[in-house]
Amino acid sequence: MAIHQSSCHNQEMPQEWIQSLGGMTYGLYVITAGHGQNIGGMIASWVSQVSYAPPLIMIAVHPNRYTHNLIRDNESFVLHILDREQLDFLSRFKGPDPAGKFSGLEWTPGLTGTPVLVDCPAYLECRVTSTLAPGNHTLFIGEIVQAGRRREVSPLTSLDYSGMYVGQD
């Protein structure tokens, strides 16, 4: 067994670390954001509830994502919980065309104006309260301002998907 320790944040990550990180399980979500007439959406897996009172959600977004600037500028995002049957959302929201991601999907503006996808079984709309940049991703911490559950859900997780994201963007 090889053990590696890191002293430099700009080095290539050892393969053992990548393999170990690939063994962590995550939920797979769609994050939407909007600012003015611009809307965007992306797949996210680095997501967590971080507080009950107030109810806070944390998402990690790489700064090169189109959705990153929309979240920053409008100070809001919507976290959409996907059902295991919604694997097609992964390819839809990984594409490079911001407007094309929403083509044929019904959505309504939330309290913050951020798109809320009607086809998702549950969502959490959040207003950003804190932003941190501890590494190569921005952590947006948002307080829930509105939520909805439309139906029972068997959440989509990284166990349902063969891909792996370790943050190299």
C-alpha atoms as a printed R data frame, in Angstrom:
    type eleno elety resid chain resno       x      y       z
1   ATOM     1    CA   MET     A     1   0.000  0.000   0.000
2   ATOM     2    CA   ALA     A     2   1.356  3.394  -1.024
3   ATOM     3    CA   ILE     A     3   0.780  6.370   1.224
4   ATOM     4    CA   HIS     A     4   1.272  9.872  -0.136
5   ATOM     5    CA   GLN     A     5   1.316 13.139   1.745
6   ATOM     6    CA   SER     A     6   0.966 16.475   0.052
7   ATOM     7    CA   SER     A     7   2.890 19.640   0.778
8   ATOM     8    CA   CYS     A     8   2.010 21.553  -2.385
9   ATOM     9    CA   HIS     A     9  -1.506 22.322  -3.599
10  ATOM    10    CA   ASN     A    10  -0.449 22.817  -7.229
11  ATOM    11    CA   GLN     A    11   0.985 19.324  -7.791
12  ATOM    12    CA   GLU     A    12  -0.685 16.564  -9.749
13  ATOM    13    CA   MET     A    13  -2.811 14.501  -7.372
14  ATOM    14    CA   PRO     A    14  -1.446 10.967  -6.776
15  ATOM    15    CA   GLN     A    15  -3.417  8.224  -8.529
16  ATOM    16    CA   GLU     A    16  -4.146  6.516  -5.189
17  ATOM    17    CA   TRP     A    17  -5.884  9.677  -3.976
18  ATOM    18    CA   ILE     A    18  -7.978  9.904  -7.145
19  ATOM    19    CA   GLN     A    19  -8.985  6.255  -6.792
20  ATOM    20    CA   SER     A    20  -9.869  6.734  -3.124
21  ATOM    21    CA   LEU     A    21 -11.888  9.885  -3.854
22  ATOM    22    CA   GLY     A    22 -13.695  7.939  -6.575
23  ATOM    23    CA   GLY     A    23 -14.958  5.581  -3.872
24  ATOM    24    CA   MET     A    24 -16.850  8.339  -2.086
25  ATOM    25    CA   THR     A    25 -20.585  8.423  -2.779
26  ATOM    26    CA   TYR     A    26 -22.569 11.550  -3.520
27  ATOM    27    CA   GLY     A    27 -26.002 12.566  -4.612
28  ATOM    28    CA   LEU     A    28 -26.281 13.859  -8.184
29  ATOM    29    CA   TYR     A    29 -28.221 17.090  -8.525
30  ATOM    30    CA   VAL     A    30 -29.085 19.823 -10.992
31  ATOM    31    CA   ILE     A    31 -28.173 23.322  -9.860
32  ATOM    32    CA   THR     A    32 -29.898 26.197 -11.653
33  ATOM    33    CA   ALA     A    33 -29.143 29.897 -11.476
34  ATOM    34    CA   GLY     A    34 -30.184 33.042 -13.269
35  ATOM    35    CA   HIS     A    35 -29.247 36.686 -13.546
36  ATOM    36    CA   GLY     A    36 -31.256 39.093 -15.662
37  ATOM    37    CA   GLN     A    37 -32.254 37.300 -18.866
38  ATOM    38    CA   ASN     A    38 -29.474 34.704 -18.502
39  ATOM    39    CA   ILE     A    39 -30.160 31.279 -17.043
40  ATOM    40    CA   GLY     A    40 -27.896 28.313 -16.513
41  ATOM    41    CA   GLY     A    41 -27.830 24.864 -15.060
42  ATOM    42    CA   MET     A    42 -25.256 22.244 -14.228
43  ATOM    43    CA   ILE     A    43 -24.802 18.860 -12.606
44  ATOM    44    CA   ALA     A    44 -23.378 18.970  -9.092
45  ATOM    45    CA   SER     A    45 -22.393 16.285  -6.653
46  ATOM    46    CA   TRP     A    46 -20.428 18.220  -4.043
47  ATOM    47    CA   VAL     A    47 -23.500 19.263  -2.057
48  ATOM    48    CA   SER     A    48 -24.420 19.095   1.615
49  ATOM    49    CA   GLN     A    49 -26.785 20.413   4.247
50  ATOM    50    CA   VAL     A    50 -24.584 22.330   6.696
51  ATOM    51    CA   SER     A    51 -27.084 23.707   9.214
52  ATOM    52    CA   TYR     A    52 -30.603 23.085  10.493
53  ATOM    53    CA   ALA     A    53 -31.201 26.507  12.098
54  ATOM    54    CA   PRO     A    54 -30.995 28.378   9.855
55  ATOM    55    CA   PRO     A    55 -31.445 25.755   7.102
56  ATOM    56    CA   LEU     A    56 -28.262 26.046   5.006
57  ATOM    57    CA   ILE     A    57 -27.109 24.164   1.908
58  ATOM    58    CA   MET     A    58 -23.535 24.170   0.571
59  ATOM    59    CA   ILE     A    59 -22.629 23.609  -3.073
60  ATOM    60    CA   ALA     A    60 -19.144 23.529  -4.604
61  ATOM    61    CA   VAL     A    61 -18.856 25.024  -8.103
62  ATOM    62    CA   HIS     A    62 -15.742 25.388 -10.243
63  ATOM    63    CA   PRO     A    63 -15.235 29.052 -11.288
64  ATOM    64    CA   ASN     A    64 -15.009 28.133 -14.985
65  ATOM    65    CA   ARG     A    65 -18.658 26.990 -15.024
66  ATOM    66    CA   TYR     A    66 -21.135 29.349 -16.665
67  ATOM    67    CA   THR     A    67 -23.517 28.787 -13.742
68  ATOM    68    CA   HIS     A    68 -20.855 29.939 -11.241
69  ATOM    69    CA   ASN     A    69 -21.087 33.592 -12.282
70  ATOM    70    CA   LEU     A    70 -24.887 33.490 -12.363
71  ATOM    71    CA   ILE     A    71 -24.934 32.243  -8.759
72  ATOM    72    CA   ARG     A    72 -22.402 34.892  -7.751
73  ATOM    73    CA   ASP     A    73 -24.216 37.741  -9.525
74  ATOM    74    CA   ASN     A    74 -27.793 36.901  -8.418
75  ATOM    75    CA   GLU     A    75 -26.719 35.484  -5.045
76  ATOM    76    CA   SER     A    76 -29.091 32.538  -5.382
77  ATOM    77    CA   PHE     A    77 -29.368 28.996  -6.687
78  ATOM    78    CA   VAL     A    78 -31.858 26.135  -6.790
79  ATOM    79    CA   LEU     A    79 -30.778 22.618  -5.875
80  ATOM    80    CA   HIS     A    80 -32.927 20.041  -7.701
81  ATOM    81    CA   ILE     A    81 -33.079 16.512  -6.374
82  ATOM    82    CA   LEU     A    82 -33.182 13.963  -9.175
83  ATOM    83    CA   ASP     A    83 -34.852 10.574  -9.213
84  ATOM    84    CA   ARG     A    84 -32.900  7.497 -10.289
85  ATOM    85    CA   GLU     A    85 -35.070  7.434 -13.419
86  ATOM    86    CA   GLN     A    86 -33.728 10.848 -14.497
87  ATOM    87    CA   LEU     A    87 -30.295  9.812 -15.772
88  ATOM    88    CA   ASP     A    88 -31.042 11.794 -18.956
89  ATOM    89    CA   PHE     A    89 -30.685 15.007 -16.914
90  ATOM    90    CA   LEU     A    90 -26.981 14.227 -16.475
91  ATOM    91    CA   SER     A    91 -26.199 14.437 -20.195
92  ATOM    92    CA   ARG     A    92 -28.604 17.362 -20.695
93  ATOM    93    CA   PHE     A    93 -27.017 19.510 -17.994
94  ATOM    94    CA   LYS     A    94 -23.411 18.590 -18.793
95  ATOM    95    CA   GLY     A    95 -23.613 20.156 -22.245
96  ATOM    96    CA   PRO     A    96 -21.929 23.451 -23.176
97  ATOM    97    CA   ASP     A    97 -25.059 25.300 -24.438
98  ATOM    98    CA   PRO     A    98 -26.708 27.167 -21.507
99  ATOM    99    CA   ALA     A    99 -30.021 27.792 -23.288
100 ATOM   100    CA   GLY     A   100 -30.131 24.295 -24.816
101 ATOM   101    CA   LYS     A   101 -30.111 22.719 -21.370
102 ATOM   102    CA   PHE     A   102 -33.598 24.125 -20.763
103 ATOM   103    CA   SER     A   103 -34.974 23.382 -24.243
104 ATOM   104    CA   GLY     A   104 -38.211 21.431 -23.905
105 ATOM   105    CA   LEU     A   105 -38.184 21.581 -20.086
106 ATOM   106    CA   GLU     A   106 -40.886 23.322 -18.127
107 ATOM   107    CA   TRP     A   107 -39.644 25.681 -15.434
108 ATOM   108    CA   THR     A   108 -40.962 28.561 -13.371
109 ATOM   109    CA   PRO     A   109 -39.097 31.422 -11.706
110 ATOM   110    CA   GLY     A   110 -38.622 30.930  -7.965
111 ATOM   111    CA   LEU     A   111 -38.762 33.627  -5.302
112 ATOM   112    CA   THR     A   112 -35.281 34.779  -6.318
113 ATOM   113    CA   GLY     A   113 -36.065 34.577 -10.047
114 ATOM   114    CA   THR     A   114 -33.948 31.429 -10.329
115 ATOM   115    CA   PRO     A   115 -35.362 28.676 -12.576
116 ATOM   116    CA   VAL     A   116 -37.214 25.890 -10.745
117 ATOM   117    CA   LEU     A   117 -37.509 22.758 -12.903
118 ATOM   118    CA   VAL     A   118 -41.046 21.353 -12.836
119 ATOM   119    CA   ASP     A   119 -39.990 17.766 -13.711
120 ATOM   120    CA   CYS     A   120 -37.780 17.314 -10.649
121 ATOM   121    CA   PRO     A   121 -39.367 15.553  -7.667
122 ATOM   122    CA   ALA     A   122 -37.975 18.000  -5.096
123 ATOM   123    CA   TYR     A   123 -36.073 21.279  -4.953
124 ATOM   124    CA   LEU     A   124 -34.499 23.719  -2.496
125 ATOM   125    CA   GLU     A   125 -34.256 27.376  -3.499
126 ATOM   126    CA   CYS     A   126 -31.472 29.188  -1.662
127 ATOM   127    CA   ARG     A   127 -30.249 32.727  -1.212
128 ATOM   128    CA   VAL     A   128 -26.442 32.856  -0.884
129 ATOM   129    CA   THR     A   129 -25.324 33.932   2.589
130 ATOM   130    CA   SER     A   130 -21.596 33.081   2.364
131 ATOM   131    CA   THR     A   131 -19.019 32.427  -0.306
132 ATOM   132    CA   LEU     A   132 -15.709 30.720   0.374
133 ATOM   133    CA   ALA     A   133 -12.814 29.852  -1.925
134 ATOM   134    CA   PRO     A   134 -10.768 27.268  -0.001
135 ATOM   135    CA   GLY     A   135  -9.296 25.617  -3.112
136 ATOM   136    CA   ASN     A   136 -10.092 25.408  -6.813
137 ATOM   137    CA   HIS     A   137 -13.885 25.405  -6.239
138 ATOM   138    CA   THR     A   138 -16.099 28.117  -4.793
139 ATOM   139    CA   LEU     A   139 -18.313 27.084  -1.904
140 ATOM   140    CA   PHE     A   140 -21.663 28.834  -2.015
141 ATOM   141    CA   ILE     A   141 -23.625 28.524   1.211
142 ATOM   142    CA   GLY     A   142 -27.275 29.347   0.785
143 ATOM   143    CA   GLU     A   143 -30.188 29.662   3.167
144 ATOM   144    CA   ILE     A   144 -33.327 27.886   2.003
145 ATOM   145    CA   VAL     A   145 -36.025 30.433   1.101
146 ATOM   146    CA   GLN     A   146 -38.431 28.018  -0.602
147 ATOM   147    CA   ALA     A   147 -38.651 24.262  -1.102
148 ATOM   148    CA   GLY     A   148 -41.022 21.831  -2.711
149 ATOM   149    CA   ARG     A   149 -41.574 18.114  -2.876
150 ATOM   150    CA   ARG     A   150 -43.762 17.009  -5.744
151 ATOM   151    CA   ARG     A   151 -43.519 13.236  -5.334
152 ATOM   152    CA   GLU     A   152 -41.698 10.403  -3.594
153 ATOM   153    CA   VAL     A   153 -38.138 10.079  -4.756
154 ATOM   154    CA   SER     A   154 -35.485  7.409  -4.952
155 ATOM   155    CA   PRO     A   155 -32.554  9.853  -5.195
156 ATOM   156    CA   LEU     A   156 -30.014  9.592  -7.995
157 ATOM   157    CA   THR     A   157 -26.524  9.029  -6.591
158 ATOM   158    CA   SER     A   158 -23.028  8.422  -7.868
159 ATOM   159    CA   LEU     A   159 -23.722  4.688  -7.343
160 ATOM   160    CA   ASP     A   160 -26.202  4.918 -10.268
161 ATOM   161    CA   TYR     A   161 -23.665  6.515 -12.595
162 ATOM   162    CA   SER     A   162 -20.430  5.128 -13.963
163 ATOM   163    CA   GLY     A   163 -18.648  8.494 -14.128
164 ATOM   164    CA   MET     A   164 -16.526 10.082 -11.436
165 ATOM   165    CA   TYR     A   165 -15.806 13.728 -10.677
166 ATOM   166    CA   VAL     A   166 -12.784 14.573  -8.564
167 ATOM   167    CA   GLY     A   167 -12.662 18.293  -9.371
168 ATOM   168    CA   GLN     A   168 -10.068 18.551 -12.135
169 ATOM   169    CA   ASP     A   169 -11.598 21.295 -14.241
